[in-house]
PDB file of C-alpha atoms in Angstrom:
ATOM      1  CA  UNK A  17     -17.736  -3.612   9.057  1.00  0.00           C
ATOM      2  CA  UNK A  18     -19.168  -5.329   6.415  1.00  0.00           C
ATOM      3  CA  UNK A  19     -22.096  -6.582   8.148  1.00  0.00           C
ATOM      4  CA  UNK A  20     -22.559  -2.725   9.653  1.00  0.00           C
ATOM      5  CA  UNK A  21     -22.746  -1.439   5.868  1.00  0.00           C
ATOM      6  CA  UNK A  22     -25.223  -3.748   4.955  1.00  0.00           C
ATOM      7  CA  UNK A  23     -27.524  -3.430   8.038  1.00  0.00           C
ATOM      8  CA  UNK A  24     -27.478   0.361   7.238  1.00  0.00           C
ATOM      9  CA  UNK A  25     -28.670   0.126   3.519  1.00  0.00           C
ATOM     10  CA  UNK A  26     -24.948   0.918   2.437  1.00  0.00           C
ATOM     11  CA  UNK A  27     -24.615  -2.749   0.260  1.00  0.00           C
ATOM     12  CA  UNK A  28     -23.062  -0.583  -2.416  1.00  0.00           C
ATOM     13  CA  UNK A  29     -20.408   0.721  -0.386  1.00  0.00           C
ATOM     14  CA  UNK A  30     -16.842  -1.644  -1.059  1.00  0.00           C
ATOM     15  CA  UNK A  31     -14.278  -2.021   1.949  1.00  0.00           C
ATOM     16  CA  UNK A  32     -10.494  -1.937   1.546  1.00  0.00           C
ATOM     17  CA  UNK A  33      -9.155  -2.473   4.409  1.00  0.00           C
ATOM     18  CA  UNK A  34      -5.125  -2.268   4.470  1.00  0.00           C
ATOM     19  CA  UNK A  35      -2.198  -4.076   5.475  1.00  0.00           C
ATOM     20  CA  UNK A  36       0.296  -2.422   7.492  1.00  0.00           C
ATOM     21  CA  UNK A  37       4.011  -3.663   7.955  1.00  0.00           C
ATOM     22  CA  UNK A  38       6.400  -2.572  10.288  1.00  0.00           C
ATOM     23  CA  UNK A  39       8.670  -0.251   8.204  1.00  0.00           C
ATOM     24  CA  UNK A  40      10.944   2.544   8.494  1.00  0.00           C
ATOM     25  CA  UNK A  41       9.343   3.629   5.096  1.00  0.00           C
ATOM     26  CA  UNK A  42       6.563   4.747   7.611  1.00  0.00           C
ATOM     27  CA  UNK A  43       8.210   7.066   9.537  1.00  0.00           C
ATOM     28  CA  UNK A  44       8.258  10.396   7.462  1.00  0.00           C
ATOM     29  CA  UNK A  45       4.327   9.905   7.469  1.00  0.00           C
ATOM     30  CA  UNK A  46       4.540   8.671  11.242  1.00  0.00           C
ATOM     31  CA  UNK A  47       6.497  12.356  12.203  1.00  0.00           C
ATOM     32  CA  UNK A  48       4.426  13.994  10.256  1.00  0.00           C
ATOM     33  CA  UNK A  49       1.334  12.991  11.358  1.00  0.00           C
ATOM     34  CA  UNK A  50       2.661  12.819  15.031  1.00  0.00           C
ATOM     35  CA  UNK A  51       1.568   8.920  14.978  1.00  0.00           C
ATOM     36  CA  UNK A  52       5.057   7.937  16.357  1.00  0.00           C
ATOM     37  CA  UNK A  53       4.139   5.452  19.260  1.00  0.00           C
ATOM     38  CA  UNK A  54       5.549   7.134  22.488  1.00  0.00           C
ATOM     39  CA  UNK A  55       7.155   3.736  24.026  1.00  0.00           C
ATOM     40  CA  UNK A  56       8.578   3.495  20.252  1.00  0.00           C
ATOM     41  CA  UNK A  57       7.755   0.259  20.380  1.00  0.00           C
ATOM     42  CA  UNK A  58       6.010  -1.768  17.196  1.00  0.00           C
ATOM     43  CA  UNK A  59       2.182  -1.639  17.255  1.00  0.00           C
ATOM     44  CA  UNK A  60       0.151  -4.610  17.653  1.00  0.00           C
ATOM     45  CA  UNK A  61      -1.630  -4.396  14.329  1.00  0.00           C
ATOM     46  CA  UNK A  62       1.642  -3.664  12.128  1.00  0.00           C
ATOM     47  CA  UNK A  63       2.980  -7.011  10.684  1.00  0.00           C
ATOM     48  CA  UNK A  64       6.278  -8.072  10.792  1.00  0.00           C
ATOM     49  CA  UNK A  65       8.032  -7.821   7.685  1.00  0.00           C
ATOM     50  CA  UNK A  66       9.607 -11.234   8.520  1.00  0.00           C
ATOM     51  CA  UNK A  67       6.240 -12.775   8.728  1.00  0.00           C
ATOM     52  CA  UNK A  68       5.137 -13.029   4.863  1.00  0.00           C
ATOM     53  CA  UNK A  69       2.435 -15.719   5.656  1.00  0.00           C
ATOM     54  CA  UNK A  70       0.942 -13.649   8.213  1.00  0.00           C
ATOM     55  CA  UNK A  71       0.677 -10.728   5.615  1.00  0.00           C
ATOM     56  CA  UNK A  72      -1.166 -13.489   3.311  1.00  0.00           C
ATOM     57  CA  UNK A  73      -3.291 -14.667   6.077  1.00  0.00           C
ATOM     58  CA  UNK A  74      -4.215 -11.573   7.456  1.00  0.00           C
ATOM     59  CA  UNK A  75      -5.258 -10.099   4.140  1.00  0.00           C
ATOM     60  CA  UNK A  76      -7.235 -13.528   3.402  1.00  0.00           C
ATOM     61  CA  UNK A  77      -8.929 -13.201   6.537  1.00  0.00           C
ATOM     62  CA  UNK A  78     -10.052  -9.546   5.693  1.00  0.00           C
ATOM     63  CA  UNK A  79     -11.261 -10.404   2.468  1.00  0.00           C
ATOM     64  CA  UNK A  80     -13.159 -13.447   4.581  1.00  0.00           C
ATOM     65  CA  UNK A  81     -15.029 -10.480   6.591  1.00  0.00           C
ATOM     66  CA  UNK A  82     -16.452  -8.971   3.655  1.00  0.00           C
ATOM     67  CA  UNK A  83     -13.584  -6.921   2.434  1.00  0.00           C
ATOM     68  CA  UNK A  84     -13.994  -6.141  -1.339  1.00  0.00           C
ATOM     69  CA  UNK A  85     -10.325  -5.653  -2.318  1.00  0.00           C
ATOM     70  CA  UNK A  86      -6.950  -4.793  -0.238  1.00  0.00           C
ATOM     71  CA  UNK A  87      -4.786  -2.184   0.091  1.00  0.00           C
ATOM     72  CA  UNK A  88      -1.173  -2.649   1.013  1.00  0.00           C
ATOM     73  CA  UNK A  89       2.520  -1.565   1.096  1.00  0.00           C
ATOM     74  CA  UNK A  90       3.854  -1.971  -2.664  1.00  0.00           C
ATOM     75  CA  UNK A  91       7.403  -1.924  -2.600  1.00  0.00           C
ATOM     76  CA  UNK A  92       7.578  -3.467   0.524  1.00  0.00           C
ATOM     77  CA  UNK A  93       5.210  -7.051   0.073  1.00  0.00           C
ATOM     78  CA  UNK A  94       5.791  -7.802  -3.917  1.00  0.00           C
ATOM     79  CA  UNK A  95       6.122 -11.402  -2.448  1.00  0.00           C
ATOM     80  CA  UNK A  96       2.717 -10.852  -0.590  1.00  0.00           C
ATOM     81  CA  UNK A  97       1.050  -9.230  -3.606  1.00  0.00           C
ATOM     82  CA  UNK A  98       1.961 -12.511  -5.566  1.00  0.00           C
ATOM     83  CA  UNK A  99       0.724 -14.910  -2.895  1.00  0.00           C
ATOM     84  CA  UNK A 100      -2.297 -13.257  -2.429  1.00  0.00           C
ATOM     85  CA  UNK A 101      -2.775 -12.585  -6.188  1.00  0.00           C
ATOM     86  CA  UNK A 102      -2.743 -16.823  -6.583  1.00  0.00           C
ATOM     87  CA  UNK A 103      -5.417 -17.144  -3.541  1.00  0.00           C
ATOM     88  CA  UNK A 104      -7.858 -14.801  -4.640  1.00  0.00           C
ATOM     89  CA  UNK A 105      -9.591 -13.189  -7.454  1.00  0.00           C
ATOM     90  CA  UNK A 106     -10.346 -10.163  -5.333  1.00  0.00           C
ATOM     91  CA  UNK A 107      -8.738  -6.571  -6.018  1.00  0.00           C
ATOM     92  CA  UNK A 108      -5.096  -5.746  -4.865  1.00  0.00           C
ATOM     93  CA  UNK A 109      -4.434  -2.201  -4.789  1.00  0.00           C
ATOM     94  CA  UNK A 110      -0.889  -1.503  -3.619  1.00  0.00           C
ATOM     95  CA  UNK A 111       0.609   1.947  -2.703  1.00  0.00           C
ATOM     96  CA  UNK A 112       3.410   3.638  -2.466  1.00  0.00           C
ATOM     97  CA  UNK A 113       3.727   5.020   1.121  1.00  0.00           C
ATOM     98  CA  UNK A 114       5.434   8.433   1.415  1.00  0.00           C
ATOM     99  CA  UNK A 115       9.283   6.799   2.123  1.00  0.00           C
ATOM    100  CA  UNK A 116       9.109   4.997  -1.362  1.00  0.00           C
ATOM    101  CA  UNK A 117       7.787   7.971  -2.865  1.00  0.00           C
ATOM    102  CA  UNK A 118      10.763  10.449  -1.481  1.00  0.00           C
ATOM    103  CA  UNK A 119      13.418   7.717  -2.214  1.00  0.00           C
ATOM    104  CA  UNK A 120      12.463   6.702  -5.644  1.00  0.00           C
ATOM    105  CA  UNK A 121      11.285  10.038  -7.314  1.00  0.00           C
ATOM    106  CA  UNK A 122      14.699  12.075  -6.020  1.00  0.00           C
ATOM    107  CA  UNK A 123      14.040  15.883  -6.504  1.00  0.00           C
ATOM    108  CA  UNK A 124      17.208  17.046  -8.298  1.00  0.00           C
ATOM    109  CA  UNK A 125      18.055  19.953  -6.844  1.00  0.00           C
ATOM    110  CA  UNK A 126      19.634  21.847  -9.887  1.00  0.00           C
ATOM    111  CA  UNK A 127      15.996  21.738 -11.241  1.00  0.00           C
ATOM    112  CA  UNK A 128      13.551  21.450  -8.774  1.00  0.00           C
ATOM    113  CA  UNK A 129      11.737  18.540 -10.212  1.00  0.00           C
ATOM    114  CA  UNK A 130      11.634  15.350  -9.501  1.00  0.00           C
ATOM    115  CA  UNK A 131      12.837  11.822 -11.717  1.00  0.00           C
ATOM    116  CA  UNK A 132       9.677   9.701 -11.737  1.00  0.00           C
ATOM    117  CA  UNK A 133      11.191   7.228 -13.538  1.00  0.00           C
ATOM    118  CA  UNK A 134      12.372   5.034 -10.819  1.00  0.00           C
ATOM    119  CA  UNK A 135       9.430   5.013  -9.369  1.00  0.00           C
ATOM    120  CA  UNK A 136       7.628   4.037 -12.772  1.00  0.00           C
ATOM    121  CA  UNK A 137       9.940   1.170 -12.762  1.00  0.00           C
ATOM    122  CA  UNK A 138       8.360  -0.543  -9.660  1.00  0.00           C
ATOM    123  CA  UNK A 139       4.797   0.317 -10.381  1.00  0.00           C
ATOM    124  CA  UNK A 140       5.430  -1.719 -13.629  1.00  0.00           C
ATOM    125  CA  UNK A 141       6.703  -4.655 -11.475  1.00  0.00           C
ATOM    126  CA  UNK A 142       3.788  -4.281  -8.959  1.00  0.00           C
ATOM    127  CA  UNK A 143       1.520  -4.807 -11.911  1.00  0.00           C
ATOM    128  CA  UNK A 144       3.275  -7.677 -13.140  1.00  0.00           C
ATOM    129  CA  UNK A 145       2.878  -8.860  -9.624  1.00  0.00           C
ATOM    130  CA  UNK A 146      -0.949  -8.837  -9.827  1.00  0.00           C
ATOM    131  CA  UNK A 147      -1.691  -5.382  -8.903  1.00  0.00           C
ATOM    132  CA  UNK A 148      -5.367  -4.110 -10.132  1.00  0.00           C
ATOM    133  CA  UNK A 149      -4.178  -0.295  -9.147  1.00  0.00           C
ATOM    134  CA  UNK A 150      -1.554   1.794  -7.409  1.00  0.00           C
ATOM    135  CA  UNK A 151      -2.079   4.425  -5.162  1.00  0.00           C
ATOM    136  CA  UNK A 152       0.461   7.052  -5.226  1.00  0.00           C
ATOM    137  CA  UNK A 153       1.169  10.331  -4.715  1.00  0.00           C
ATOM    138  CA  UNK A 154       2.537   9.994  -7.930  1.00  0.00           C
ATOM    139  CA  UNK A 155      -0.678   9.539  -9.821  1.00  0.00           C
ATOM    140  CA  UNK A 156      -0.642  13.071 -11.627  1.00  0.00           C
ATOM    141  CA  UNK A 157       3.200  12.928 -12.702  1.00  0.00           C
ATOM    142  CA  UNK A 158       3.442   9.254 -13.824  1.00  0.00           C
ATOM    143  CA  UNK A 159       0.286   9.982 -15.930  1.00  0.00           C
ATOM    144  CA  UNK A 160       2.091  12.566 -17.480  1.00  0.00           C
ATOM    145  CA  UNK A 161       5.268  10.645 -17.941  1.00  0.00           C
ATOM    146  CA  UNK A 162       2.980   8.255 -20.376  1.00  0.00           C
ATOM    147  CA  UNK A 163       1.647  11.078 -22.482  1.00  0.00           C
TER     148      UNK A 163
END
C-alpha cells in the first residue's frame, strides 16, 4: 500500500493499518454491520487472542511495509500495546471497539445517560501502556468529563 501511495504522488498520505483479534467484543459491530461470517467460523486475518506474539509480529511486520502507526483493540491487547510500545518508536493508536464501549460506559436507565467513568479508567491505563491516541466513540463525552 505503501509503495502504491508513493507511486501515485500521495507520500504525504500515513497508513494505519489495524490489528484485529478474534473477540466477542466484535460482535455487536459484526450484527450490525451484517459482517457475521456465515460458516461462523474465525476469519483468517483475525488473530487469536491466545497468540500475543503473533499480535506483536504482525503489527511489526505492518509497520515493516510502510505502515506509519497502528491501530488496534485497546482493552483487549494492553500486553500487545506494551510489547510493541518497547519495539518501536512508531504511533500506537488503540480503540475502543463498540463491546468495550457498551460494557464500560453503562447507560443508567433512571437517567438516560451514560457513566463514562469506567471507561476513562482504561483509557488512562492504555496511555500508561504507550498509547499515542485512543479512538473512541467516546471522544466527545470523555472530553467533557475533563472540563
Amino acid at each position: 500500500m505503501r509503495q502504491a501511495l508513493d507511486e501515485a504522488g500521495h507520500r504525504d498520505v500515513a497508513t494505519m493499518p489495524h490489528l484485529i483479534f478474534d473477540s466477542a467484543l466484535y460482535e455487536g459491530y459484526r450484527t450490525t454491520m451484517r459482517a457475521t461470517p456465515s460458516s461462523g467460523a474465525r476469519r483468517p486475518f483475525q488473530i487469536s487472542p491466545r497468540s500475543p506474539e503473533s499480535a506483536v509480529d504482525t503489527g511489526l511486520a505492518f509497520l515493516g511495509e510502510g505502515a506509519d502507526m497502528l491501530l488496534e483493540p485497546g482493552m483487549l491487547s494492553v500486553d500487545i500495546l506494551s510489547a510493541l510500545k518497547r519495539r518501536t518508536p512508531a504511533s500506537l493508536m488503540p480503540f475502543s471497539v463498540s463491546g468495550e464501549y457498551t460494557r464500560l460506559a453503562p447507560l443508567d436507565p433512571a437517567t438516560g445517560k451514560r457513566d463514562f467513568r469506567p471507561l476513562a479508567e482504561v483509557f488512562t491505563m492504555l496511555k500508561r501502556a504507550g498509547a499515542e491516541r485512543i479512538v473512541t466513540y467516546a471522544a466527545l463525552d470523555l472530553a467533557r468529563l475533563r472540563a
